[in-house]
């Protein structure tokens, strides 16, 4: 089983719609969680950190469920520019490396 | 931009050759990590350097090696290249080892092994 798993998609989303997807992690000792965004042929860029209480940044909402060991990302009012691959990232308590999921591809269409 | 630069941007090599990839970290960042991203997959951790010492290594064979210099720039060396080494190689820097600190990625080097 992979340490961090994501549905690869693609999620085809009409412009203006809401899309949500999850990421599961296997190590219960994981300490920090993030969502990164990666555009085609570009480097990953931090989208947002994920806090235990959940957090929101504009149209993006991230949630953490430690009991079920998953994090989620919700995008409201999707824009064409939201088309990208969204990478879930987990950092274990004992180490400092980023463990990435395989990414979820989102395609927002007019 | 993140201030992290990598060179070269693209590279073509043949099986068995050796390659050196370079990364200049953002000013003030003493920690550099290297990742390999195969097509359609998420980045995989290769290793990390903190103040010129290797500080963590992923599941990669010894033919993947690295260095960090006093100015905190870094190199990734791969010997005896294999076809499966074709990937995007990313480096990321951050100010220290704290887990919560954001890592800033460079644009990557695309390596093609023929």
PDB file of C-alpha atoms in Angstrom:
ATOM      1  CA  UNK A   1       0.000   0.000   0.000  1.00  0.00           C
ATOM      2  CA  UNK A   2       1.308   3.451  -0.885  1.00  0.00           C
ATOM      3  CA  UNK A   3       1.962   5.872   1.955  1.00  0.00           C
ATOM      4  CA  UNK A   4      -0.174   8.574   0.355  1.00  0.00           C
ATOM      5  CA  UNK A   5      -2.914   7.751  -2.126  1.00  0.00           C
ATOM      6  CA  UNK A   6      -5.014   9.937  -4.379  1.00  0.00           C
ATOM      7  CA  UNK A   7      -7.630   9.347  -7.050  1.00  0.00           C
ATOM      8  CA  UNK A   8      -5.735  10.244 -10.238  1.00  0.00           C
ATOM      9  CA  UNK A   9      -8.877  11.581 -11.941  1.00  0.00           C
ATOM     10  CA  UNK A  10      -9.321  13.421 -14.165  1.00  0.00           C
ATOM     11  CA  UNK A  11     -12.170  15.270 -12.527  1.00  0.00           C
ATOM     12  CA  UNK A  12     -13.975  17.078 -15.328  1.00  0.00           C
ATOM     13  CA  UNK A  13     -15.622  20.101 -13.751  1.00  0.00           C
ATOM     14  CA  UNK A  14     -17.937  22.643 -15.384  1.00  0.00           C
ATOM     15  CA  UNK A  15     -16.823  26.203 -14.845  1.00  0.00           C
ATOM     16  CA  UNK A  16     -18.486  27.595 -11.726  1.00  0.00           C
ATOM     17  CA  UNK A  17     -19.117  24.192 -10.166  1.00  0.00           C
ATOM     18  CA  UNK A  18     -17.723  22.757  -6.954  1.00  0.00           C
ATOM     19  CA  UNK A  19     -15.296  19.874  -6.893  1.00  0.00           C
ATOM     20  CA  UNK A  20     -13.898  17.961  -3.954  1.00  0.00           C
ATOM     21  CA  UNK A  21     -11.430  15.142  -3.636  1.00  0.00           C
ATOM     22  CA  UNK A  22      -9.585  13.293  -0.915  1.00  0.00           C
ATOM     23  CA  UNK A  23      -6.182  11.939  -0.130  1.00  0.00           C
ATOM     24  CA  UNK A  24      -5.552   9.070   2.282  1.00  0.00           C
ATOM     25  CA  UNK A  25      -2.358   8.486   4.239  1.00  0.00           C
ATOM     26  CA  UNK A  26      -1.212   5.321   5.946  1.00  0.00           C
ATOM     27  CA  UNK A  27       1.017   6.562   8.775  1.00  0.00           C
ATOM     28  CA  UNK A  28      -0.992   7.669  11.778  1.00  0.00           C
ATOM     29  CA  UNK A  29       2.066   9.507  13.126  1.00  0.00           C
ATOM     30  CA  UNK A  30       2.034  11.934  10.219  1.00  0.00           C
ATOM     31  CA  UNK A  31       2.455  15.459  11.473  1.00  0.00           C
ATOM     32  CA  UNK A  32       1.941  18.005   8.720  1.00  0.00           C
ATOM     33  CA  UNK A  33      -0.249  18.083   5.664  1.00  0.00           C
ATOM     34  CA  UNK A  34      -0.305  20.251   2.576  1.00  0.00           C
ATOM     35  CA  UNK A  35      -1.880  20.626  -0.809  1.00  0.00           C
ATOM     36  CA  UNK A  36       0.406  21.563  -3.679  1.00  0.00           C
ATOM     37  CA  UNK A  37      -0.649  22.520  -7.166  1.00  0.00           C
ATOM     38  CA  UNK A  38       1.297  21.485 -10.224  1.00  0.00           C
ATOM     39  CA  UNK A  39       0.651  22.876 -13.675  1.00  0.00           C
ATOM     40  CA  UNK A  40       1.623  20.894 -16.740  1.00  0.00           C
ATOM     41  CA  UNK A  41       5.410  20.670 -17.087  1.00  0.00           C
ATOM     42  CA  UNK A  42       5.976  22.999 -14.135  1.00  0.00           C
ATOM     43  CA  UNK A  43       7.204  22.566 -10.569  1.00  0.00           C
ATOM     44  CA  UNK A  44       4.822  21.982  -7.645  1.00  0.00           C
ATOM     45  CA  UNK A  45       3.749  25.092  -5.771  1.00  0.00           C
ATOM     46  CA  UNK A  46       2.277  25.255  -2.304  1.00  0.00           C
ATOM     47  CA  UNK A  47      -1.470  25.826  -2.439  1.00  0.00           C
ATOM     48  CA  UNK A  48      -2.253  25.622   1.255  1.00  0.00           C
ATOM     49  CA  UNK A  49      -1.384  23.944   4.506  1.00  0.00           C
ATOM     50  CA  UNK A  50      -4.023  21.757   6.134  1.00  0.00           C
ATOM     51  CA  UNK A  51      -4.787  22.389   9.793  1.00  0.00           C
ATOM     52  CA  UNK A  52      -6.587  20.128  12.223  1.00  0.00           C
ATOM     53  CA  UNK A  53      -9.485  22.543  12.516  1.00  0.00           C
ATOM     54  CA  UNK A  54      -9.808  22.872   8.763  1.00  0.00           C
ATOM     55  CA  UNK A  55      -8.957  26.015   6.889  1.00  0.00           C
ATOM     56  CA  UNK A  56     -10.147  28.107   4.015  1.00  0.00           C
ATOM     57  CA  UNK A  57      -8.334  30.291   1.534  1.00  0.00           C
ATOM     58  CA  UNK A  58     -10.714  32.056  -0.794  1.00  0.00           C
ATOM     59  CA  UNK A  59     -12.468  29.425  -2.893  1.00  0.00           C
ATOM     60  CA  UNK A  60     -10.342  26.605  -1.480  1.00  0.00           C
ATOM     61  CA  UNK A  61     -11.192  24.665   1.680  1.00  0.00           C
ATOM     62  CA  UNK A  62      -8.974  21.987   3.201  1.00  0.00           C
ATOM     63  CA  UNK A  63      -9.993  19.527   5.878  1.00  0.00           C
ATOM     64  CA  UNK A  64      -8.090  16.971   7.931  1.00  0.00           C
ATOM     65  CA  UNK A  65      -9.676  13.850   9.365  1.00  0.00           C
ATOM     66  CA  UNK A  66      -7.096  12.192  11.616  1.00  0.00           C
ATOM     67  CA  UNK A  67      -9.418   9.398  12.736  1.00  0.00           C
ATOM     68  CA  UNK A  68      -9.924   8.195   9.170  1.00  0.00           C
ATOM     69  CA  UNK A  69      -6.493   9.373   8.005  1.00  0.00           C
ATOM     70  CA  UNK A  70      -7.466  11.499   5.073  1.00  0.00           C
ATOM     71  CA  UNK A  71      -7.348  15.099   3.973  1.00  0.00           C
ATOM     72  CA  UNK A  72      -9.636  16.761   1.515  1.00  0.00           C
ATOM     73  CA  UNK A  73      -9.641  19.727  -0.804  1.00  0.00           C
ATOM     74  CA  UNK A  74     -12.761  21.490  -2.000  1.00  0.00           C
ATOM     75  CA  UNK A  75     -12.771  24.075  -4.753  1.00  0.00           C
ATOM     76  CA  UNK A  76     -15.819  26.308  -5.074  1.00  0.00           C
ATOM     77  CA  UNK A  77     -16.829  28.345  -8.116  1.00  0.00           C
ATOM     78  CA  UNK A  78     -14.220  26.604 -10.261  1.00  0.00           C
ATOM     79  CA  UNK A  79     -12.273  28.741 -12.725  1.00  0.00           C
ATOM     80  CA  UNK A  80     -10.629  27.615 -15.941  1.00  0.00           C
ATOM     81  CA  UNK A  81      -7.324  28.520 -14.303  1.00  0.00           C
ATOM     82  CA  UNK A  82      -7.937  25.917 -11.575  1.00  0.00           C
ATOM     83  CA  UNK A  83      -7.135  23.201 -14.131  1.00  0.00           C
ATOM     84  CA  UNK A  84      -4.040  21.511 -12.736  1.00  0.00           C
ATOM     85  CA  UNK A  85      -2.834  18.470 -10.833  1.00  0.00           C
ATOM     86  CA  UNK A  86      -3.333  18.726  -7.096  1.00  0.00           C
ATOM     87  CA  UNK A  87      -0.738  16.919  -5.025  1.00  0.00           C
ATOM     88  CA  UNK A  88      -1.363  15.833  -1.473  1.00  0.00           C
ATOM     89  CA  UNK A  89       1.734  16.036   0.723  1.00  0.00           C
ATOM     90  CA  UNK A  90       2.351  14.488   4.114  1.00  0.00           C
ATOM     91  CA  UNK A  91       5.286  14.983   6.476  1.00  0.00           C
ATOM     92  CA  UNK A  92       5.911  12.356   9.131  1.00  0.00           C
ATOM     93  CA  UNK A  93       6.630  13.386  12.656  1.00  0.00           C
ATOM     94  CA  UNK A  94      10.003  11.672  12.713  1.00  0.00           C
ATOM     95  CA  UNK A  95      11.354  12.825   9.370  1.00  0.00           C
ATOM     96  CA  UNK A  96      11.513  15.878   7.278  1.00  0.00           C
ATOM     97  CA  UNK A  97      10.912  14.599   3.768  1.00  0.00           C
ATOM     98  CA  UNK A  98       7.763  15.413   1.858  1.00  0.00           C
ATOM     99  CA  UNK A  99       5.787  12.319   0.853  1.00  0.00           C
ATOM    100  CA  UNK A 100       3.659  13.062  -2.164  1.00  0.00           C
ATOM    101  CA  UNK A 101       0.567  11.375  -3.432  1.00  0.00           C
ATOM    102  CA  UNK A 102       0.330  10.643  -7.124  1.00  0.00           C
ATOM    103  CA  UNK A 103      -1.820  13.689  -7.722  1.00  0.00           C
ATOM    104  CA  UNK A 104      -5.418  14.339  -8.740  1.00  0.00           C
ATOM    105  CA  UNK A 105      -5.925  15.923 -12.114  1.00  0.00           C
ATOM    106  CA  UNK A 106      -8.687  18.521 -12.369  1.00  0.00           C
ATOM    107  CA  UNK A 107      -9.938  19.854 -15.705  1.00  0.00           C
ATOM    108  CA  UNK A 108     -12.296  22.815 -15.565  1.00  0.00           C
ATOM    109  CA  UNK A 109     -14.248  23.258 -18.775  1.00  0.00           C
ATOM    110  CA  UNK A 110     -16.358  26.157 -20.054  1.00  0.00           C
TER     111      UNK A 110
ATOM    112  CA  UNK B   1       9.282  32.989  -8.535  1.00  0.00           C
ATOM    113  CA  UNK B   2      10.761  30.946  -5.700  1.00  0.00           C
ATOM    114  CA  UNK B   3      14.378  32.011  -6.122  1.00  0.00           C
ATOM    115  CA  UNK B   4      15.431  28.370  -6.536  1.00  0.00           C
ATOM    116  CA  UNK B   5      17.199  27.722  -9.809  1.00  0.00           C
ATOM    117  CA  UNK B   6      18.224  24.476 -11.492  1.00  0.00           C
ATOM    118  CA  UNK B   7      20.482  23.652 -14.392  1.00  0.00           C
ATOM    119  CA  UNK B   8      20.329  22.419 -17.004  1.00  0.00           C
ATOM    120  CA  UNK B   9      16.643  22.676 -17.863  1.00  0.00           C
ATOM    121  CA  UNK B  10      16.751  19.696 -20.213  1.00  0.00           C
ATOM    122  CA  UNK B  11      19.240  16.916 -20.772  1.00  0.00           C
ATOM    123  CA  UNK B  12      19.485  13.863 -23.005  1.00  0.00           C
ATOM    124  CA  UNK B  13      21.826  11.019 -22.056  1.00  0.00           C
ATOM    125  CA  UNK B  14      22.298   7.400 -23.048  1.00  0.00           C
ATOM    126  CA  UNK B  15      22.217   4.325 -20.869  1.00  0.00           C
ATOM    127  CA  UNK B  16      25.338   3.836 -18.772  1.00  0.00           C
ATOM    128  CA  UNK B  17      26.354   7.474 -18.812  1.00  0.00           C
ATOM    129  CA  UNK B  18      26.675   9.703 -15.772  1.00  0.00           C
ATOM    130  CA  UNK B  19      24.877  12.990 -15.145  1.00  0.00           C
ATOM    131  CA  UNK B  20      25.231  15.911 -12.728  1.00  0.00           C
ATOM    132  CA  UNK B  21      22.308  18.191 -12.005  1.00  0.00           C
ATOM    133  CA  UNK B  22      22.677  21.464 -10.116  1.00  0.00           C
ATOM    134  CA  UNK B  23      20.505  23.476  -7.792  1.00  0.00           C
ATOM    135  CA  UNK B  24      20.935  26.923  -6.288  1.00  0.00           C
ATOM    136  CA  UNK B  25      18.783  27.339  -3.208  1.00  0.00           C
ATOM    137  CA  UNK B  26      16.940  30.441  -2.170  1.00  0.00           C
ATOM    138  CA  UNK B  27      19.053  32.923  -0.216  1.00  0.00           C
ATOM    139  CA  UNK B  28      19.216  31.991   3.471  1.00  0.00           C
ATOM    140  CA  UNK B  29      18.029  28.416   2.916  1.00  0.00           C
ATOM    141  CA  UNK B  30      20.384  25.781   4.329  1.00  0.00           C
ATOM    142  CA  UNK B  31      18.295  22.702   3.536  1.00  0.00           C
ATOM    143  CA  UNK B  32      17.947  21.237   0.051  1.00  0.00           C
ATOM    144  CA  UNK B  33      15.934  18.184  -0.962  1.00  0.00           C
ATOM    145  CA  UNK B  34      15.932  16.356  -4.275  1.00  0.00           C
ATOM    146  CA  UNK B  35      12.946  14.598  -5.816  1.00  0.00           C
ATOM    147  CA  UNK B  36      12.392  12.446  -8.884  1.00  0.00           C
ATOM    148  CA  UNK B  37       9.064  12.783 -10.688  1.00  0.00           C
ATOM    149  CA  UNK B  38       8.297  10.214 -13.351  1.00  0.00           C
ATOM    150  CA  UNK B  39       5.626  11.019 -15.897  1.00  0.00           C
ATOM    151  CA  UNK B  40       2.135  10.833 -14.404  1.00  0.00           C
ATOM    152  CA  UNK B  41       3.363  10.288 -10.865  1.00  0.00           C
ATOM    153  CA  UNK B  42       4.002  12.391  -7.798  1.00  0.00           C
ATOM    154  CA  UNK B  43       7.539  13.414  -6.843  1.00  0.00           C
ATOM    155  CA  UNK B  44       9.558  10.792  -4.945  1.00  0.00           C
ATOM    156  CA  UNK B  45      12.066  11.839  -2.292  1.00  0.00           C
ATOM    157  CA  UNK B  46      15.679  11.027  -3.204  1.00  0.00           C
ATOM    158  CA  UNK B  47      17.642  12.655  -0.367  1.00  0.00           C
ATOM    159  CA  UNK B  48      18.074  15.817   1.636  1.00  0.00           C
ATOM    160  CA  UNK B  49      21.094  17.892   2.616  1.00  0.00           C
ATOM    161  CA  UNK B  50      21.343  20.112   5.655  1.00  0.00           C
ATOM    162  CA  UNK B  51      24.443  22.249   6.144  1.00  0.00           C
ATOM    163  CA  UNK B  52      26.488  20.129   3.752  1.00  0.00           C
ATOM    164  CA  UNK B  53      25.574  16.775   5.342  1.00  0.00           C
ATOM    165  CA  UNK B  54      23.143  14.203   3.982  1.00  0.00           C
ATOM    166  CA  UNK B  55      20.139  14.225   6.291  1.00  0.00           C
ATOM    167  CA  UNK B  56      17.714  11.577   5.107  1.00  0.00           C
ATOM    168  CA  UNK B  57      17.513   9.379   2.059  1.00  0.00           C
ATOM    169  CA  UNK B  58      14.671   7.787   0.159  1.00  0.00           C
ATOM    170  CA  UNK B  59      14.502   4.414  -1.530  1.00  0.00           C
ATOM    171  CA  UNK B  60      17.044   5.098  -4.254  1.00  0.00           C
ATOM    172  CA  UNK B  61      20.176   3.043  -5.057  1.00  0.00           C
ATOM    173  CA  UNK B  62      23.692   4.281  -4.224  1.00  0.00           C
ATOM    174  CA  UNK B  63      24.293   5.348  -7.827  1.00  0.00           C
ATOM    175  CA  UNK B  64      22.218   8.379  -6.846  1.00  0.00           C
ATOM    176  CA  UNK B  65      24.523  10.615  -4.837  1.00  0.00           C
ATOM    177  CA  UNK B  66      24.711  14.242  -3.920  1.00  0.00           C
ATOM    178  CA  UNK B  67      26.662  17.119  -2.499  1.00  0.00           C
ATOM    179  CA  UNK B  68      25.896  20.373  -0.803  1.00  0.00           C
ATOM    180  CA  UNK B  69      28.380  23.214  -0.889  1.00  0.00           C
ATOM    181  CA  UNK B  70      29.195  25.906   1.705  1.00  0.00           C
ATOM    182  CA  UNK B  71      26.908  28.336  -0.119  1.00  0.00           C
ATOM    183  CA  UNK B  72      24.153  25.679   0.224  1.00  0.00           C
ATOM    184  CA  UNK B  73      23.886  25.032  -3.483  1.00  0.00           C
ATOM    185  CA  UNK B  74      23.636  21.361  -4.298  1.00  0.00           C
ATOM    186  CA  UNK B  75      24.361  18.709  -6.905  1.00  0.00           C
ATOM    187  CA  UNK B  76      22.648  15.451  -7.744  1.00  0.00           C
ATOM    188  CA  UNK B  77      24.818  12.865  -9.456  1.00  0.00           C
ATOM    189  CA  UNK B  78      23.475   9.759 -11.118  1.00  0.00           C
ATOM    190  CA  UNK B  79      25.864   7.076 -12.358  1.00  0.00           C
ATOM    191  CA  UNK B  80      25.199   4.212 -14.757  1.00  0.00           C
ATOM    192  CA  UNK B  81      22.035   5.764 -16.096  1.00  0.00           C
ATOM    193  CA  UNK B  82      19.083   3.483 -16.795  1.00  0.00           C
ATOM    194  CA  UNK B  83      16.072   4.101 -19.025  1.00  0.00           C
ATOM    195  CA  UNK B  84      13.827   4.360 -15.935  1.00  0.00           C
ATOM    196  CA  UNK B  85      15.877   7.316 -14.715  1.00  0.00           C
ATOM    197  CA  UNK B  86      14.080   9.430 -17.312  1.00  0.00           C
ATOM    198  CA  UNK B  87      12.110  11.904 -15.220  1.00  0.00           C
ATOM    199  CA  UNK B  88      11.779  15.450 -13.977  1.00  0.00           C
ATOM    200  CA  UNK B  89      14.289  16.076 -11.190  1.00  0.00           C
ATOM    201  CA  UNK B  90      13.217  18.709  -8.715  1.00  0.00           C
ATOM    202  CA  UNK B  91      15.137  20.360  -5.960  1.00  0.00           C
ATOM    203  CA  UNK B  92      13.493  22.222  -3.117  1.00  0.00           C
ATOM    204  CA  UNK B  93      14.997  24.472  -0.480  1.00  0.00           C
ATOM    205  CA  UNK B  94      13.857  25.726   2.878  1.00  0.00           C
ATOM    206  CA  UNK B  95      15.345  27.729   5.770  1.00  0.00           C
ATOM    207  CA  UNK B  96      15.744  24.794   8.167  1.00  0.00           C
ATOM    208  CA  UNK B  97      14.645  21.310   9.120  1.00  0.00           C
ATOM    209  CA  UNK B  98      11.341  22.114  10.835  1.00  0.00           C
ATOM    210  CA  UNK B  99       8.575  20.038   9.327  1.00  0.00           C
ATOM    211  CA  UNK B 100       6.240  22.957   9.033  1.00  0.00           C
ATOM    212  CA  UNK B 101       8.504  25.088   6.914  1.00  0.00           C
ATOM    213  CA  UNK B 102       7.446  25.491   3.316  1.00  0.00           C
ATOM    214  CA  UNK B 103       9.702  23.972   0.707  1.00  0.00           C
ATOM    215  CA  UNK B 104      10.272  26.046  -2.401  1.00  0.00           C
ATOM    216  CA  UNK B 105      10.759  24.107  -5.600  1.00  0.00           C
ATOM    217  CA  UNK B 106      12.954  24.954  -8.524  1.00  0.00           C
ATOM    218  CA  UNK B 107      11.677  24.557 -12.096  1.00  0.00           C
ATOM    219  CA  UNK B 108      13.294  21.137 -12.434  1.00  0.00           C
ATOM    220  CA  UNK B 109      15.602  19.408 -14.881  1.00  0.00           C
ATOM    221  CA  UNK B 110      14.033  17.102 -17.447  1.00  0.00           C
ATOM    222  CA  UNK B 111      16.282  14.115 -18.037  1.00  0.00           C
ATOM    223  CA  UNK B 112      15.732  11.744 -20.914  1.00  0.00           C
ATOM    224  CA  UNK B 113      17.773   8.544 -21.006  1.00  0.00           C
ATOM    225  CA  UNK B 114      17.899   6.774 -24.360  1.00  0.00           C
TER     226      UNK B 114
END
